[in-house]
């Protein structure tokens, strides 16, 4: 049993939820969708590594049918969410965003939802075309999706995510181009766009999308190379590919070649690492720090039942108060001074502190 697998997956699932409050307030469909896909994928990986720790028994076939399809969908969902983020950033950087209406916002929300959810669902449906049998069960890793390695699999499984990643690069370049054109007035343009983004938040979104995109592109390319390195199988017919579709393949670790086992182990960590990257970009900003302070205050008052901290301000003492503290020093009381005009035959009187002083 490899105990680090469920521990790492559960920690990654928790980390990806930490920036959720800020993105929920911002109503950013792309980042909310990425949080959902990463969280679900980590939970699936964690449960798989717990159930099939040290065994290959088929104890949850329906779970495997659902989990393997979600794993396939996540391979497209993460690049799609990055693409949606860069499209949004390019739109914000252009002048068209400032002229948005409610109808335009609703249309963009529907488009973002389609890119982040409908596109992965279509991708999952296409996977059935090159799904040679039901699923595999690998010891310590759980159920895994299967692919009939062929030209059709390359076109339907690996080319679409790579294409989406390249489109993300294009939109990121467009967003940067708009920024350099309007870099002097860019902060004002962000305020006028009414998205609630600051310049720092804008570039954190940009950095997250680009880094996640390159990470996904690297992993997808390596996975395609590793899977296809022993050659492609011929596509004879639909019936030939799906012959014996209900079969389930079992792989104990003792029969897996060391290179393949090492690659399976490395590939398993792709989703947790993607979650850590997402956490790193959004968990140390000003908005996140405010949420941390609010959560800490709630825990202090509601769970620990401690009184809320009070702010203490320094007390500034005036001369009378200072005199009272010293005790023996008396402070003179300043009273109005009355003047009497001095004449040639009389002296001038000055009233001061209740006494009369005569001046000759």
Short mmCIF file of N, CA and C in Angstrom, two decimals, residues 222-342:
data_model
loop_
_atom_site.label_atom_id
_atom_site.label_comp_id
_atom_site.label_asym_id
_atom_site.label_seq_id
_atom_site.Cartn_x
_atom_site.Cartn_y
_atom_site.Cartn_z
N UNK A 222 3.46 13.86 -23.37
CA UNK A 222 4.23 12.74 -22.86
C UNK A 222 3.39 11.47 -22.75
N UNK A 223 2.13 11.65 -22.32
CA UNK A 223 1.25 10.49 -22.21
C UNK A 223 0.99 9.86 -23.57
N UNK A 224 0.78 10.69 -24.60
CA UNK A 224 0.57 10.17 -25.94
C UNK A 224 1.82 9.43 -26.42
N UNK A 225 2.98 10.00 -26.18
CA UNK A 225 4.22 9.34 -26.62
C UNK A 225 4.42 8.01 -25.90
N UNK A 226 4.20 8.00 -24.57
CA UNK A 226 4.43 6.78 -23.81
C UNK A 226 3.45 5.68 -24.20
N UNK A 227 2.20 6.08 -24.46
CA UNK A 227 1.18 5.09 -24.80
C UNK A 227 1.39 4.52 -26.19
N UNK A 228 1.85 5.35 -27.10
CA UNK A 228 1.98 4.92 -28.50
C UNK A 228 3.38 4.44 -28.87
N UNK A 229 4.31 4.38 -27.92
CA UNK A 229 5.69 4.07 -28.26
C UNK A 229 5.87 2.63 -28.76
N UNK A 230 4.96 1.74 -28.41
CA UNK A 230 5.07 0.35 -28.86
C UNK A 230 4.27 0.09 -30.13
N UNK A 231 3.80 1.15 -30.78
CA UNK A 231 3.09 0.98 -32.03
C UNK A 231 1.58 1.11 -31.89
N UNK A 232 0.92 1.32 -33.03
CA UNK A 232 -0.53 1.48 -33.06
C UNK A 232 -1.19 0.19 -33.51
N UNK A 233 -2.37 -0.03 -32.99
CA UNK A 233 -3.14 -1.20 -33.38
C UNK A 233 -4.02 -0.84 -34.58
N UNK A 234 -4.27 -1.78 -35.47
CA UNK A 234 -5.08 -1.45 -36.66
C UNK A 234 -6.55 -1.28 -36.31
N UNK A 235 -7.17 -0.29 -36.95
CA UNK A 235 -8.61 -0.08 -36.79
C UNK A 235 -9.31 -0.86 -37.92
N UNK A 236 -9.85 -2.02 -37.57
CA UNK A 236 -10.49 -2.89 -38.57
C UNK A 236 -11.96 -2.53 -38.71
N UNK A 237 -12.65 -2.50 -37.61
CA UNK A 237 -14.08 -2.17 -37.64
C UNK A 237 -14.54 -1.85 -36.22
N UNK A 238 -15.73 -1.32 -36.11
CA UNK A 238 -16.33 -1.03 -34.79
C UNK A 238 -16.47 -2.31 -33.98
N UNK A 239 -16.97 -3.36 -34.60
CA UNK A 239 -17.19 -4.62 -33.89
C UNK A 239 -15.87 -5.21 -33.41
N UNK A 240 -14.82 -5.07 -34.21
CA UNK A 240 -13.53 -5.60 -33.80
C UNK A 240 -12.97 -4.86 -32.59
N UNK A 241 -13.12 -3.55 -32.59
CA UNK A 241 -12.60 -2.74 -31.48
C UNK A 241 -13.37 -3.04 -30.19
N UNK A 242 -14.70 -3.19 -30.28
CA UNK A 242 -15.54 -3.37 -29.11
C UNK A 242 -15.88 -4.83 -28.82
N UNK A 243 -15.16 -5.73 -29.42
CA UNK A 243 -15.38 -7.15 -29.15
C UNK A 243 -14.97 -7.46 -27.70
N UNK A 244 -15.85 -8.10 -26.96
CA UNK A 244 -15.60 -8.38 -25.55
C UNK A 244 -15.53 -7.12 -24.72
N UNK A 245 -16.41 -6.16 -24.99
CA UNK A 245 -16.36 -4.85 -24.33
C UNK A 245 -16.56 -4.94 -22.82
N UNK A 246 -17.34 -5.91 -22.36
CA UNK A 246 -17.64 -6.00 -20.92
C UNK A 246 -16.49 -6.54 -20.09
N UNK A 247 -15.40 -6.90 -20.72
CA UNK A 247 -14.27 -7.45 -19.98
C UNK A 247 -13.59 -6.39 -19.12
N UNK A 248 -12.99 -6.83 -18.04
CA UNK A 248 -12.25 -5.96 -17.12
C UNK A 248 -10.85 -6.55 -16.96
N UNK A 249 -9.84 -5.74 -17.16
CA UNK A 249 -8.45 -6.20 -17.05
C UNK A 249 -7.92 -5.87 -15.66
N UNK A 250 -7.19 -6.83 -15.07
CA UNK A 250 -6.65 -6.68 -13.73
C UNK A 250 -5.12 -6.69 -13.81
N UNK A 251 -4.49 -5.70 -13.10
CA UNK A 251 -3.04 -5.56 -13.17
C UNK A 251 -2.45 -5.45 -11.76
N UNK A 252 -2.03 -6.57 -11.16
CA UNK A 252 -1.25 -6.46 -9.91
C UNK A 252 0.12 -5.85 -10.20
N UNK A 253 0.67 -5.17 -9.24
CA UNK A 253 1.93 -4.44 -9.46
C UNK A 253 3.10 -5.37 -9.76
N UNK A 254 3.00 -6.65 -9.37
CA UNK A 254 4.14 -7.57 -9.58
C UNK A 254 4.31 -7.93 -11.04
N UNK A 255 3.26 -7.77 -11.86
CA UNK A 255 3.39 -8.12 -13.28
C UNK A 255 3.56 -6.89 -14.17
N UNK A 256 3.51 -5.70 -13.57
CA UNK A 256 3.67 -4.48 -14.35
C UNK A 256 5.15 -4.17 -14.51
N UNK A 257 5.64 -3.92 -15.72
CA UNK A 257 7.05 -3.56 -15.90
C UNK A 257 7.42 -2.32 -15.08
N UNK A 258 8.63 -2.29 -14.55
CA UNK A 258 9.02 -1.14 -13.69
C UNK A 258 8.84 0.21 -14.37
N UNK A 259 9.16 0.31 -15.66
CA UNK A 259 9.00 1.59 -16.36
C UNK A 259 7.55 2.00 -16.44
N UNK A 260 6.69 1.05 -16.77
CA UNK A 260 5.25 1.35 -16.85
C UNK A 260 4.69 1.71 -15.48
N UNK A 261 5.15 1.00 -14.45
CA UNK A 261 4.68 1.30 -13.10
C UNK A 261 5.12 2.69 -12.65
N UNK A 262 6.36 3.05 -12.98
CA UNK A 262 6.85 4.38 -12.63
C UNK A 262 6.07 5.47 -13.36
N UNK A 263 5.74 5.22 -14.65
CA UNK A 263 4.96 6.20 -15.40
C UNK A 263 3.54 6.30 -14.85
N UNK A 264 2.95 5.19 -14.46
CA UNK A 264 1.61 5.21 -13.86
C UNK A 264 1.62 6.01 -12.56
N UNK A 265 2.66 5.83 -11.78
CA UNK A 265 2.80 6.58 -10.52
C UNK A 265 2.94 8.08 -10.79
N UNK A 266 3.79 8.42 -11.77
CA UNK A 266 3.99 9.84 -12.09
C UNK A 266 2.72 10.46 -12.65
N UNK A 267 2.03 9.71 -13.51
CA UNK A 267 0.80 10.24 -14.11
C UNK A 267 -0.29 10.44 -13.07
N UNK A 268 -0.28 9.62 -12.04
CA UNK A 268 -1.28 9.75 -10.99
C UNK A 268 -1.18 11.10 -10.28
N UNK A 269 0.04 11.64 -10.17
CA UNK A 269 0.25 12.89 -9.43
C UNK A 269 -0.05 14.13 -10.26
N UNK A 270 -0.47 13.98 -11.50
CA UNK A 270 -0.73 15.15 -12.34
C UNK A 270 -1.84 16.02 -11.76
N UNK A 271 -2.94 15.39 -11.38
CA UNK A 271 -4.08 16.16 -10.85
C UNK A 271 -3.74 16.82 -9.51
N UNK A 272 -3.16 16.12 -8.53
CA UNK A 272 -2.77 16.83 -7.30
C UNK A 272 -1.79 17.99 -7.53
N UNK A 273 -0.83 17.80 -8.44
CA UNK A 273 0.10 18.90 -8.72
C UNK A 273 -0.64 20.07 -9.37
N UNK A 274 -1.58 19.79 -10.26
CA UNK A 274 -2.38 20.86 -10.86
C UNK A 274 -3.16 21.62 -9.79
N UNK A 275 -3.65 20.91 -8.80
CA UNK A 275 -4.38 21.55 -7.70
C UNK A 275 -3.47 22.44 -6.87
N UNK A 276 -2.25 21.99 -6.62
CA UNK A 276 -1.29 22.80 -5.86
C UNK A 276 -0.92 24.06 -6.63
N UNK A 277 -0.75 23.94 -7.94
CA UNK A 277 -0.46 25.12 -8.77
C UNK A 277 -1.61 26.12 -8.70
N UNK A 278 -2.83 25.64 -8.78
CA UNK A 278 -3.99 26.52 -8.68
C UNK A 278 -4.01 27.21 -7.32
N UNK A 279 -3.76 26.45 -6.27
CA UNK A 279 -3.73 27.02 -4.91
C UNK A 279 -2.65 28.08 -4.78
N UNK A 280 -1.50 27.83 -5.36
CA UNK A 280 -0.38 28.76 -5.23
C UNK A 280 -0.68 30.12 -5.85
N UNK A 281 -1.45 30.15 -6.92
CA UNK A 281 -1.72 31.41 -7.60
C UNK A 281 -2.78 32.26 -6.89
N UNK A 282 -3.67 31.65 -6.12
CA UNK A 282 -4.81 32.40 -5.59
C UNK A 282 -4.91 32.41 -4.08
N UNK A 283 -3.99 31.83 -3.37
CA UNK A 283 -4.15 31.70 -1.93
C UNK A 283 -3.28 32.64 -1.12
N UNK A 284 -2.58 33.57 -1.76
CA UNK A 284 -1.74 34.50 -1.02
C UNK A 284 -2.00 35.95 -1.42
N UNK A 285 -3.10 36.19 -2.10
CA UNK A 285 -3.47 37.56 -2.47
C UNK A 285 -4.18 38.27 -1.34
N UNK A 286 -4.49 39.53 -1.58
CA UNK A 286 -5.15 40.34 -0.55
C UNK A 286 -6.53 39.78 -0.20
N UNK A 287 -7.29 39.34 -1.22
CA UNK A 287 -8.62 38.82 -0.98
C UNK A 287 -8.56 37.55 -0.13
N UNK A 288 -7.59 36.68 -0.44
CA UNK A 288 -7.45 35.45 0.33
C UNK A 288 -7.08 35.74 1.78
N UNK A 289 -6.21 36.72 2.00
CA UNK A 289 -5.82 37.05 3.37
C UNK A 289 -7.01 37.57 4.17
N UNK A 290 -7.89 38.35 3.53
CA UNK A 290 -9.10 38.81 4.22
C UNK A 290 -9.98 37.63 4.60
N UNK A 291 -10.13 36.67 3.70
CA UNK A 291 -10.94 35.49 4.00
C UNK A 291 -10.32 34.67 5.12
N UNK A 292 -8.98 34.57 5.14
CA UNK A 292 -8.32 33.84 6.22
C UNK A 292 -8.61 34.51 7.57
N UNK A 293 -8.53 35.84 7.61
CA UNK A 293 -8.78 36.54 8.87
C UNK A 293 -10.22 36.36 9.33
N UNK A 294 -11.16 36.40 8.38
CA UNK A 294 -12.57 36.18 8.74
C UNK A 294 -12.79 34.77 9.27
N UNK A 295 -12.18 33.79 8.62
CA UNK A 295 -12.33 32.41 9.06
C UNK A 295 -11.71 32.20 10.45
N UNK A 296 -10.55 32.80 10.66
CA UNK A 296 -9.90 32.70 11.96
C UNK A 296 -10.73 33.36 13.04
N UNK A 297 -11.34 34.51 12.73
CA UNK A 297 -12.18 35.19 13.70
C UNK A 297 -13.42 34.36 14.01
N UNK A 298 -14.02 33.73 12.97
CA UNK A 298 -15.19 32.88 13.19
C UNK A 298 -14.83 31.69 14.07
N UNK A 299 -13.69 31.07 13.80
CA UNK A 299 -13.25 29.93 14.61
C UNK A 299 -12.99 30.35 16.05
N UNK A 300 -12.44 31.52 16.22
CA UNK A 300 -12.12 32.01 17.57
C UNK A 300 -13.38 32.26 18.38
N UNK A 301 -14.39 32.89 17.76
CA UNK A 301 -15.58 33.26 18.50
C UNK A 301 -16.63 32.15 18.59
N UNK A 302 -16.80 31.37 17.50
CA UNK A 302 -17.86 30.38 17.46
C UNK A 302 -17.42 29.01 17.98
N UNK A 303 -16.17 28.64 17.78
CA UNK A 303 -15.70 27.31 18.21
C UNK A 303 -14.99 27.39 19.56
N UNK A 304 -14.02 28.28 19.66
CA UNK A 304 -13.28 28.41 20.92
C UNK A 304 -14.02 29.25 21.94
N UNK A 305 -15.08 29.95 21.53
CA UNK A 305 -15.89 30.78 22.43
C UNK A 305 -15.07 31.85 23.14
N UNK A 306 -14.15 32.42 22.40
CA UNK A 306 -13.35 33.51 22.95
C UNK A 306 -13.93 34.84 22.53
N UNK A 307 -13.83 35.86 23.37
CA UNK A 307 -14.35 37.18 22.98
C UNK A 307 -13.56 37.76 21.83
N UNK A 308 -14.20 38.52 20.96
CA UNK A 308 -13.47 39.12 19.85
C UNK A 308 -12.43 40.09 20.36
N UNK A 309 -11.30 40.17 19.70
CA UNK A 309 -10.25 41.09 20.16
C UNK A 309 -10.70 42.54 20.03
N UNK A 310 -10.33 43.34 21.03
CA UNK A 310 -10.67 44.76 21.02
C UNK A 310 -9.44 45.57 20.69
N UNK A 311 -9.67 46.65 20.02
CA UNK A 311 -8.58 47.53 19.63
C UNK A 311 -8.32 48.54 20.73
N UNK A 312 -7.08 48.68 21.12
CA UNK A 312 -6.68 49.62 22.16
C UNK A 312 -5.97 50.80 21.52
N UNK A 313 -6.42 51.97 21.89
CA UNK A 313 -5.82 53.19 21.37
C UNK A 313 -5.10 53.91 22.50
N UNK A 314 -3.96 54.53 22.27
CA UNK A 314 -3.23 55.25 23.33
C UNK A 314 -4.03 56.46 23.81
N UNK A 315 -4.00 56.69 25.14
CA UNK A 315 -4.71 57.82 25.74
C UNK A 315 -3.78 59.02 25.82
N UNK A 316 -4.23 60.14 25.27
CA UNK A 316 -3.45 61.37 25.28
C UNK A 316 -3.91 62.22 26.45
N UNK A 317 -3.03 62.49 27.35
CA UNK A 317 -3.37 63.25 28.56
C UNK A 317 -3.08 64.72 28.36
N UNK A 318 -4.05 65.58 28.75
CA UNK A 318 -3.85 67.02 28.72
C UNK A 318 -3.16 67.48 29.99
N UNK A 319 -2.84 68.74 30.08
CA UNK A 319 -2.14 69.27 31.27
C UNK A 319 -2.90 69.03 32.56
N UNK A 320 -4.25 69.26 32.67
CA UNK A 320 -4.92 69.00 33.95
C UNK A 320 -4.84 67.54 34.35
N UNK A 321 -5.05 66.63 33.40
CA UNK A 321 -5.01 65.21 33.74
C UNK A 321 -3.60 64.81 34.18
N UNK A 322 -2.62 65.36 33.47
CA UNK A 322 -1.24 65.05 33.84
C UNK A 322 -0.94 65.54 35.24
N UNK A 323 -1.50 66.71 35.58
CA UNK A 323 -1.27 67.26 36.91
C UNK A 323 -1.92 66.39 37.97
N UNK A 324 -3.14 65.88 37.70
CA UNK A 324 -3.79 65.02 38.67
C UNK A 324 -3.00 63.73 38.90
N UNK A 325 -2.38 63.20 37.79
CA UNK A 325 -1.59 62.01 37.95
C UNK A 325 -0.35 62.27 38.79
N UNK A 326 0.24 63.48 38.66
CA UNK A 326 1.45 63.80 39.44
C UNK A 326 1.10 64.12 40.87
N UNK A 327 -0.13 64.60 41.13
CA UNK A 327 -0.61 64.82 42.50
C UNK A 327 -0.25 66.16 43.07
N UNK A 328 1.02 66.52 43.16
CA UNK A 328 1.44 67.71 43.89
C UNK A 328 1.53 68.94 43.03
N UNK A 329 1.48 68.80 41.73
CA UNK A 329 1.65 69.95 40.86
C UNK A 329 0.29 70.47 40.49
N UNK A 330 0.04 71.72 40.72
CA UNK A 330 -1.24 72.36 40.38
C UNK A 330 -1.08 73.14 39.11
N UNK A 331 -2.10 73.05 38.29
CA UNK A 331 -2.05 73.75 37.00
C UNK A 331 -2.86 75.02 37.10
N UNK A 332 -2.32 76.12 36.68
CA UNK A 332 -3.07 77.37 36.72
C UNK A 332 -4.26 77.32 35.79
N UNK A 333 -5.33 77.93 36.26
CA UNK A 333 -6.55 78.02 35.45
C UNK A 333 -6.53 79.34 34.69
N UNK A 334 -6.63 79.25 33.39
CA UNK A 334 -6.57 80.44 32.56
C UNK A 334 -7.98 81.02 32.47
N UNK A 335 -8.14 82.24 33.00
CA UNK A 335 -9.44 82.90 32.98
C UNK A 335 -9.38 84.09 32.05
N UNK A 336 -10.54 84.55 31.64
CA UNK A 336 -10.55 85.74 30.77
C UNK A 336 -9.90 86.92 31.47
N UNK A 337 -9.21 87.72 30.74
CA UNK A 337 -8.51 88.90 31.27
C UNK A 337 -9.30 90.13 30.88
N UNK A 338 -9.61 90.94 31.85
CA UNK A 338 -10.37 92.17 31.58
C UNK A 338 -9.41 93.35 31.62
N UNK A 339 -9.53 94.19 30.63
CA UNK A 339 -8.68 95.38 30.52
C UNK A 339 -9.50 96.61 30.80
N UNK A 340 -8.87 97.50 31.51
CA UNK A 340 -9.49 98.82 31.74
C UNK A 340 -8.57 99.84 31.11
N UNK A 341 -9.13 100.65 30.28
CA UNK A 341 -8.32 101.63 29.57
C UNK A 341 -7.66 102.58 30.56
N UNK A 342 -6.39 102.74 30.40
CA UNK A 342 -5.63 103.58 31.31
C UNK A 342 -5.84 105.04 30.95
#
